[in-house]
PDB file of C-alpha atoms and ligand atoms in Angstrom:
ATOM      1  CA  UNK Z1369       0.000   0.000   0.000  1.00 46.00           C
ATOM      2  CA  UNK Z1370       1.302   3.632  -0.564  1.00 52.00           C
ATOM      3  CA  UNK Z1371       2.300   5.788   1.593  1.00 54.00           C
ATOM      4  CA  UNK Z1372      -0.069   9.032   2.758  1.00 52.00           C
ATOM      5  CA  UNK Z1373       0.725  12.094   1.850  1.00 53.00           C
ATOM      6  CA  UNK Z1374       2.370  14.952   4.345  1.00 51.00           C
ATOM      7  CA  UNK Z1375      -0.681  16.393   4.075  1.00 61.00           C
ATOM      8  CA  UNK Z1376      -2.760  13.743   5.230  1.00 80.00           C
ATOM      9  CA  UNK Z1377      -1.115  13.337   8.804  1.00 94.00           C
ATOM     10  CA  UNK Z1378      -3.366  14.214  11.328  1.00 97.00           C
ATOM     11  CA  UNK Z1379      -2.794  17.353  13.336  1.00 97.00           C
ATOM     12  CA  UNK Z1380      -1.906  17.136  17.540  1.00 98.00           C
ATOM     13  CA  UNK Z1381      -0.071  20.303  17.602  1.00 98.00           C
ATOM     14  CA  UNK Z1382      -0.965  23.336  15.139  1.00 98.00           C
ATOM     15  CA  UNK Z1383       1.406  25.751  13.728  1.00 98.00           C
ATOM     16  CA  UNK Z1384       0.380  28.556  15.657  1.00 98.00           C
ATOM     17  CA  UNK Z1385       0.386  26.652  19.237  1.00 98.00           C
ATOM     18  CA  UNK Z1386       3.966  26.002  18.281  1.00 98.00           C
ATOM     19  CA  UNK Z1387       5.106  29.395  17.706  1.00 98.00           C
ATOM     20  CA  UNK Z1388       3.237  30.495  20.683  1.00 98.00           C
ATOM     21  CA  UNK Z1389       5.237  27.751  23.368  1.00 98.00           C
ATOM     22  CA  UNK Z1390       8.686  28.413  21.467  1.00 98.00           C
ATOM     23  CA  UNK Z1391       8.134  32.502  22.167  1.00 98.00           C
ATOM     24  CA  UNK Z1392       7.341  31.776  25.821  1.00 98.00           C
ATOM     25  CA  UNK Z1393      10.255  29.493  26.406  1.00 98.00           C
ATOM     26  CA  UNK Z1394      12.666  31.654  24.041  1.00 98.00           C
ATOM     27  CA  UNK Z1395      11.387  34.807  26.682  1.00 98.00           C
ATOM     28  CA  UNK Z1396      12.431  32.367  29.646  1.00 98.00           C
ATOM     29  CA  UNK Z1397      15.927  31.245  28.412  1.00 98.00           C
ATOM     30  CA  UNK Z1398      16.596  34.970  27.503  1.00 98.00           C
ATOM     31  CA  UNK Z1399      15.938  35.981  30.859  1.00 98.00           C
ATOM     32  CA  UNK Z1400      17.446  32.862  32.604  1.00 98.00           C
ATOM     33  CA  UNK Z1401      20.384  32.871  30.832  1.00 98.00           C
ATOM     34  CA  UNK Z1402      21.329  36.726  30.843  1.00 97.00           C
ATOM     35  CA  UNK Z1403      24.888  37.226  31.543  1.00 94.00           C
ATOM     36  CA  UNK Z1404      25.665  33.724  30.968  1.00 97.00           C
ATOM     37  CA  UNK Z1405      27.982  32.111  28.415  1.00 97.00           C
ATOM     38  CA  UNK Z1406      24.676  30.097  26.621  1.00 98.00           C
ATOM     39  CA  UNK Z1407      25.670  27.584  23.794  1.00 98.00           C
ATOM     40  CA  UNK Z1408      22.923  26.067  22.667  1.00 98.00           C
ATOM     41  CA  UNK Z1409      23.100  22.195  21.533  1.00 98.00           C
ATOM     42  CA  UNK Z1410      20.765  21.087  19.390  1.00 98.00           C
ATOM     43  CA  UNK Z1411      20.153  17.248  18.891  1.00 98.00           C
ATOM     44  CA  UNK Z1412      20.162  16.339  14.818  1.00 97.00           C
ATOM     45  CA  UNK Z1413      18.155  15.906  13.271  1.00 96.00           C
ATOM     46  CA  UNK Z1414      14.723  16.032  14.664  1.00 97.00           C
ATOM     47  CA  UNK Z1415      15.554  19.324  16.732  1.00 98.00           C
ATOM     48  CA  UNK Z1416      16.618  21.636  13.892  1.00 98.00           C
ATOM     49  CA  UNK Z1417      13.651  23.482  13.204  1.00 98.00           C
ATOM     50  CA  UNK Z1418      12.706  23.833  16.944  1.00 99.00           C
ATOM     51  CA  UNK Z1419      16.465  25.572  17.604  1.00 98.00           C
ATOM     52  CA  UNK Z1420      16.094  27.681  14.914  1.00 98.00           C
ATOM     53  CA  UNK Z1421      13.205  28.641  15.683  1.00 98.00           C
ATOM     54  CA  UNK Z1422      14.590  28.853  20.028  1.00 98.00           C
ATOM     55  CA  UNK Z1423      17.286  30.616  18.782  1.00 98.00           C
ATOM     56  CA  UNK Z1424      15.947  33.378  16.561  1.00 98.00           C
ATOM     57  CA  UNK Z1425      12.972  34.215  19.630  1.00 98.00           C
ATOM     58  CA  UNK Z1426      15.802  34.489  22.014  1.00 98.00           C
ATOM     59  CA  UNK Z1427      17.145  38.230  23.445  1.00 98.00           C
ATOM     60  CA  UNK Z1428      20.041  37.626  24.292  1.00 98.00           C
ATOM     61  CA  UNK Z1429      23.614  36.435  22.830  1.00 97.00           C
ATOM     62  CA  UNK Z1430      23.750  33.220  22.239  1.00 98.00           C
ATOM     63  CA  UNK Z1431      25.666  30.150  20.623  1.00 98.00           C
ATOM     64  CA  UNK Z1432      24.964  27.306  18.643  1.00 98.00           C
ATOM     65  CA  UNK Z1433      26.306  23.784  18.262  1.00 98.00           C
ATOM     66  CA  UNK Z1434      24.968  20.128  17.165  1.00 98.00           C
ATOM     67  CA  UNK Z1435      25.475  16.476  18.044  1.00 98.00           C
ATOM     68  CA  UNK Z1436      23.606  13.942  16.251  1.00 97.00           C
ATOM     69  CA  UNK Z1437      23.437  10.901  17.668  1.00 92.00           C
ATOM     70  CA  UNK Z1438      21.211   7.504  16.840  1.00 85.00           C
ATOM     71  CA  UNK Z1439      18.953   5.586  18.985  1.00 74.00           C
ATOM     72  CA  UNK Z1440      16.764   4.275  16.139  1.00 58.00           C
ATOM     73  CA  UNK Z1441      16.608   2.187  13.679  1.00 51.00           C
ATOM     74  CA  UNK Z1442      14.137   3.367  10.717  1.00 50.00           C
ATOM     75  CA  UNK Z1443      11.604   1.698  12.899  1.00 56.00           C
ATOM     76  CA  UNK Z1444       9.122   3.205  15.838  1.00 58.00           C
ATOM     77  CA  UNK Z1445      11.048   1.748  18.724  1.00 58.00           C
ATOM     78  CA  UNK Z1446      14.163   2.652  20.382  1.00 61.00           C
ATOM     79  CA  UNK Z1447      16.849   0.265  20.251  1.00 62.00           C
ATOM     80  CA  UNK Z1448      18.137   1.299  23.563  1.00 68.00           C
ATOM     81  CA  UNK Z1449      21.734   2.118  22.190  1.00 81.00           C
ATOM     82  CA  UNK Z1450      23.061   5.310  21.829  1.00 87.00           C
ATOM     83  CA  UNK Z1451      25.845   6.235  19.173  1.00 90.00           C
ATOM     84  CA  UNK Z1452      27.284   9.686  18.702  1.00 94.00           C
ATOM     85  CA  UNK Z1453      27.327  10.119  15.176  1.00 95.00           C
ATOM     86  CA  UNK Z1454      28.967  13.796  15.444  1.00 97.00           C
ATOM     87  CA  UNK Z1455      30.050  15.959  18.214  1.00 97.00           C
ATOM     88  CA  UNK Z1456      30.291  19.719  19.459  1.00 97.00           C
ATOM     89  CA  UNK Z1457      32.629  21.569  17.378  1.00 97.00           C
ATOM     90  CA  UNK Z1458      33.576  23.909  19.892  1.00 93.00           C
ATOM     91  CA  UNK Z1459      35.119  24.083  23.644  1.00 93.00           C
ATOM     92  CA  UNK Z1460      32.075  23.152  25.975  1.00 96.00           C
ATOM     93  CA  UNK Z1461      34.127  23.865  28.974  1.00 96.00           C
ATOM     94  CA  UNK Z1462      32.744  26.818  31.433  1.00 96.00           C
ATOM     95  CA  UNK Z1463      29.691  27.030  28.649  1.00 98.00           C
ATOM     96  CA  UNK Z1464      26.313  27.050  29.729  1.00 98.00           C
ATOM     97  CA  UNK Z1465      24.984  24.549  27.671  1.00 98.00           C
ATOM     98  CA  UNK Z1466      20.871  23.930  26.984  1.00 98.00           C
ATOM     99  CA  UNK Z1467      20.627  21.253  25.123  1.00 98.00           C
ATOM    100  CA  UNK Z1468      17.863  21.226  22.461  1.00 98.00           C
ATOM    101  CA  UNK Z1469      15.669  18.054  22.511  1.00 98.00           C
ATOM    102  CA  UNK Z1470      13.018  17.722  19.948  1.00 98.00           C
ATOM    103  CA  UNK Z1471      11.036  14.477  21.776  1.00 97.00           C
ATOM    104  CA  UNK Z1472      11.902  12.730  25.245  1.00 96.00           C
ATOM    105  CA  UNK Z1473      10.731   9.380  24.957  1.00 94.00           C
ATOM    106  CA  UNK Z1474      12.193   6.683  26.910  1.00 93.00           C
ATOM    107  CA  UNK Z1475      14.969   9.155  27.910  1.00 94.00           C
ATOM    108  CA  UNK Z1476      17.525   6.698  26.960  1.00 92.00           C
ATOM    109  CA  UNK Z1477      19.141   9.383  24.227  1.00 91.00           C
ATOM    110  CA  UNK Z1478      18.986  12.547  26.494  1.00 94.00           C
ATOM    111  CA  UNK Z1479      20.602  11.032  30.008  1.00 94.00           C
ATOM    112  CA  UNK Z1480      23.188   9.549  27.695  1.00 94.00           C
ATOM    113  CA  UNK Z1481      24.077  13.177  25.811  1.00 96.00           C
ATOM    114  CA  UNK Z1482      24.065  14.885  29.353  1.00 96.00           C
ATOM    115  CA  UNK Z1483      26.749  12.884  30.631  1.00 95.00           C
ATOM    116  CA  UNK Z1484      28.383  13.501  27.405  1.00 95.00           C
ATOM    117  CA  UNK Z1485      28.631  17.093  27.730  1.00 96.00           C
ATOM    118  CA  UNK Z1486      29.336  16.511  31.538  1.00 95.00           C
ATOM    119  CA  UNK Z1487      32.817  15.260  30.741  1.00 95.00           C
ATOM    120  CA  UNK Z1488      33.643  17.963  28.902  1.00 95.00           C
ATOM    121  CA  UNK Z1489      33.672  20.508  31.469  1.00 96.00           C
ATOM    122  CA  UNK Z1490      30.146  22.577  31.029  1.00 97.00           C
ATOM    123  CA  UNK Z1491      29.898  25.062  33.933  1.00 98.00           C
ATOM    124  CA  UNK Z1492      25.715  23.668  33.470  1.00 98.00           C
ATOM    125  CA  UNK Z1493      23.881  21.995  31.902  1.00 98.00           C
ATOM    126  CA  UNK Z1494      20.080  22.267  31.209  1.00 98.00           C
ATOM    127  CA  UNK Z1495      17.829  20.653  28.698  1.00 98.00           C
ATOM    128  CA  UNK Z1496      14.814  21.856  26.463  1.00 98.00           C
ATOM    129  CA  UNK Z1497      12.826  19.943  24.350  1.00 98.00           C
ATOM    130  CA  UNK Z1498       9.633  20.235  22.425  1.00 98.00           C
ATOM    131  CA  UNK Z1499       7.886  17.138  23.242  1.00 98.00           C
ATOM    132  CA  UNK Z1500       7.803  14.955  26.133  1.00 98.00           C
ATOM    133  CA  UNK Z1501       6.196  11.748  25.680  1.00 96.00           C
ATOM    134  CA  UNK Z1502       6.141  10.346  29.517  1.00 96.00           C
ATOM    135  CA  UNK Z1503       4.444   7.050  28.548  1.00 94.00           C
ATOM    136  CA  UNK Z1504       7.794   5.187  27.557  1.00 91.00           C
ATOM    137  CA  UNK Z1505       9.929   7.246  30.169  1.00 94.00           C
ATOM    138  CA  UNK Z1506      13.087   4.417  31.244  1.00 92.00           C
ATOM    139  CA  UNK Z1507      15.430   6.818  32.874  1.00 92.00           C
ATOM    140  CA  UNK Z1508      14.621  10.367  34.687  1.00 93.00           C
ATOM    141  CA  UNK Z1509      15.455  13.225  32.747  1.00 95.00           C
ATOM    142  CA  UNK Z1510      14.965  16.875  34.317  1.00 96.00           C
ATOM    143  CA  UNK Z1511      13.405  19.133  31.480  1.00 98.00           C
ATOM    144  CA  UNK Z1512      14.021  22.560  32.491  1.00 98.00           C
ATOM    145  CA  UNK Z1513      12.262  23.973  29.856  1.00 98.00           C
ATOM    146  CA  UNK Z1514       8.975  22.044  27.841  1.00 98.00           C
ATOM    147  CA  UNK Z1515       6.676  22.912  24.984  1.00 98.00           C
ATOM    148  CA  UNK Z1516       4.501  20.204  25.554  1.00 98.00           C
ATOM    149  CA  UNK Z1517       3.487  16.707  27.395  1.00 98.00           C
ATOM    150  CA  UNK Z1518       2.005  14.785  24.920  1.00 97.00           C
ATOM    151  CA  UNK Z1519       0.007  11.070  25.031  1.00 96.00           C
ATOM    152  CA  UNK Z1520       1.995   7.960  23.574  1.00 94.00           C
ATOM    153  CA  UNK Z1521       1.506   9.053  19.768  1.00 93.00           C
ATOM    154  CA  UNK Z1522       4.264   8.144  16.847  1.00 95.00           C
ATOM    155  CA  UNK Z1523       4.168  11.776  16.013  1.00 97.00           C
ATOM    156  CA  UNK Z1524       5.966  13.525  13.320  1.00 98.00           C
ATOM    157  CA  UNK Z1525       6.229  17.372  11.713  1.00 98.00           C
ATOM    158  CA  UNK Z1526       8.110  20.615  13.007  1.00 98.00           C
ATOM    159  CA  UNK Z1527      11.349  18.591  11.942  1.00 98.00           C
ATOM    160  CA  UNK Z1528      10.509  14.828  13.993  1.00 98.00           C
ATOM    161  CA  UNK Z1529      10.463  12.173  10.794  1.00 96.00           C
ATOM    162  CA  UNK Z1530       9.409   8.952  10.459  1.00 95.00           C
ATOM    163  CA  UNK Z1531      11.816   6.592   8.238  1.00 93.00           C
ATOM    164  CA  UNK Z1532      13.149  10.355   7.213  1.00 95.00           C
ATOM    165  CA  UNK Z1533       9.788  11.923   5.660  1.00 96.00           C
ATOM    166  CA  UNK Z1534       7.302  14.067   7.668  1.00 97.00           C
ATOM    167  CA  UNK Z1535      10.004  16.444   9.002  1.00 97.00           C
ATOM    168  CA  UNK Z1536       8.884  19.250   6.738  1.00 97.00           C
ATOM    169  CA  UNK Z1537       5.577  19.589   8.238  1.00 97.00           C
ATOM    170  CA  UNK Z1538       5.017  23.382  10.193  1.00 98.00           C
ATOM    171  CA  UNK Z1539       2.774  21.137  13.075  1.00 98.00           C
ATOM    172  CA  UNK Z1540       3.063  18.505  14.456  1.00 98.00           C
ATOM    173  CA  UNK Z1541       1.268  15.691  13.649  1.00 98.00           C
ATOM    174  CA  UNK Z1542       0.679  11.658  14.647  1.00 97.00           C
ATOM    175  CA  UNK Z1543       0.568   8.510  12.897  1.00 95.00           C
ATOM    176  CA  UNK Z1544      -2.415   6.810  13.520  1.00 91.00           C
ATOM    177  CA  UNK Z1545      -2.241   3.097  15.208  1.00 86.00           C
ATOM    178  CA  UNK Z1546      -2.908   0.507  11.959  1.00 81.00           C
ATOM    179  CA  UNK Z1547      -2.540   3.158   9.318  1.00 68.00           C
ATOM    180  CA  UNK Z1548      -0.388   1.963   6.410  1.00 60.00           C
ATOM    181  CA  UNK Z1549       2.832   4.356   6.464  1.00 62.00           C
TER     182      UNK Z1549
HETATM  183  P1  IMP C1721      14.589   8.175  23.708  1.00 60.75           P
HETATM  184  O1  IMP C1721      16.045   7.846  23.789  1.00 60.75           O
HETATM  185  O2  IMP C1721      13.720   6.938  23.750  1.00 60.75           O
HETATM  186  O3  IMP C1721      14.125   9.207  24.697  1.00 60.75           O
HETATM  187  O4  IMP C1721      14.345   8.685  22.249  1.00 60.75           O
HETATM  188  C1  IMP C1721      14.528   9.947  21.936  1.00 60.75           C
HETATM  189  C2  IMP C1721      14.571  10.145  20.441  1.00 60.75           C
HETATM  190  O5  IMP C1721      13.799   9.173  19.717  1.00 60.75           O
HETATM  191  C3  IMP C1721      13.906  11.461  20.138  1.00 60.75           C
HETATM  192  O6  IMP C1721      14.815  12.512  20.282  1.00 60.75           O
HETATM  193  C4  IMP C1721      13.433  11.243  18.734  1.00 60.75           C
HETATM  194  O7  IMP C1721      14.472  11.552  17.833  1.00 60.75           O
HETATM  195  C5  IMP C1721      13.079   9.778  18.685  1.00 60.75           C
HETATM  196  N1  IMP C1721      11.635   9.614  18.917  1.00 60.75           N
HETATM  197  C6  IMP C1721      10.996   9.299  20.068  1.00 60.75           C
HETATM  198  N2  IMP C1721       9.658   9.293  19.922  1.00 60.75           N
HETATM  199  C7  IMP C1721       9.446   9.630  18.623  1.00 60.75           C
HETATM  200  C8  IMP C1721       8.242   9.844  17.846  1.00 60.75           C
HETATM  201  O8  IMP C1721       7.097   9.727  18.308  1.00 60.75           O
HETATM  202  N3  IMP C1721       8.437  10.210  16.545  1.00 60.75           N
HETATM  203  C9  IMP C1721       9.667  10.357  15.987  1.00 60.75           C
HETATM  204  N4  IMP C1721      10.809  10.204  16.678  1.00 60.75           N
HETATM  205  C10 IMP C1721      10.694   9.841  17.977  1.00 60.75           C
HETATM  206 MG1   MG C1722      16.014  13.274  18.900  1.00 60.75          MG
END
C-alpha cells in the first residue's frame, strides 16, 4: 500500500500553538540565561527546526552547536543504544549549555548526551525539548524547559520524521495506530 501524503497526517499540535510555546520558552531562556555564556546544543536531526526557531525568539547572545546521535533504527522503537554520530565543534568547557531536545521518549538518548557534555567541562547543563512523551519514560530526565506533554503518539512534523519523511511539516502531527505508512 502507498504511503499518505504529508498532508494527510493528522494534526496534535498546530502551527500557531507552536510558535506560541517556542516565544514563551525563548522569553524564559533569555531571561534565565542573561549574563551567561549560553551555547545552545541542538540534537540532529529532529531538533533543527525547533532551535532555529529557540534561537531566533531568544534576546540575548547566544551560541549554537549540534550532536547527532542515533537511537533508532528506521523503525518506531528505540533500540536502547546510543551512538554519537557527530560531536560539538567547539570548547564546551565553562559554557552554559541547553541542550535542544526535539522528543523525550524513553529518555535513553537525552541522560546519555548529558553525561556527554558533563565530561567535557560545562559550567551547566540544562535541557529543552519540544515534546515529552512520559508514557515510555526508562530513565529520569529533568526538562528545564517544555513545549509540551504529549500522550503515547508516533508523532511527526516541526522537523521529527518517520523513516526520514514528515520532518517538513510546520505542526506537528501523529501517525495513527494501523494506518499503512
Ligand atoms: P529516547 O532515547 O527513547 O528518549 O528517544 C529519543 C529520540 O527518539 C527522540 O529525540 C526522537 O528523535 C526519537 N523519537 C521518540 N519518539 C518519537 C516519535 O514519536 N516520533 C519520531 N521520533 C521519535
Ligand atoms: Mg532526537
Amino acid at each position: 500500500m502507498s504511503a499518505p501524503a504529508s498532508q494527510e497526517v493528522p494534526c496534535l499540535i498546530s502551527a500557531a500553538d507552536l510558535q506560541r510555546r517556542v516565544a514563551e520558552l525563548a522569553a524564559r531562556i533569555s531571561a534565565d540565561y542573561r549574563d551567561r555564556n549560553l551555547l545552545v546544543v541542538g540534537v540532529l536531526k529532529g531538533a533543527f527546526i525547533f532551535q532555529a526557531d529557540l534561537v531566533r525568539a531568544l534576546t540575548i547572545p547566544v551560541r549554537c552547536d549540534f550532536v547527532k546521535v542515533s537511537s533508532y533504527g528506521l523503525g518506531t522503537e528505540s533500540s536502547g543504544t546510543v551512538r554519537l554520530q557527530l560531536d560539538v565543534s567547539q570548547p564546551v568547557a565553562g559554557a552554559d549549555v541547553l541542550i535542544v531536545e526535539d522528543i523525550i521518549d524513553t529518555g535513553t538518548t537525552t541522560s546519555w548526551l548529558i553525561e556527554h557534555i558533563k565530561r567535557q567541562g560545562a559550567a551547566s547543563i540544562k535541557l529543552c525539548a519540544l515534546l515529552d512523551k512520559p508514557a515510555r519514560r526508562r530513565t529520569t530526565v529533568p526538562i528545564a524547559y517544555l513545549g509540551f506533554t504529549i500522550p503515547d503518539h508516533f508523532v511527526v512534523g516541526y522537523g521529527i520524521d518517520y523513516g526520514e519523511r514528515y520532518r517538513q511539516l510546520p505542526y506537528v502531527g501523529f501517525i495513527p495506530p494501523g494506518e499503512p505508512q
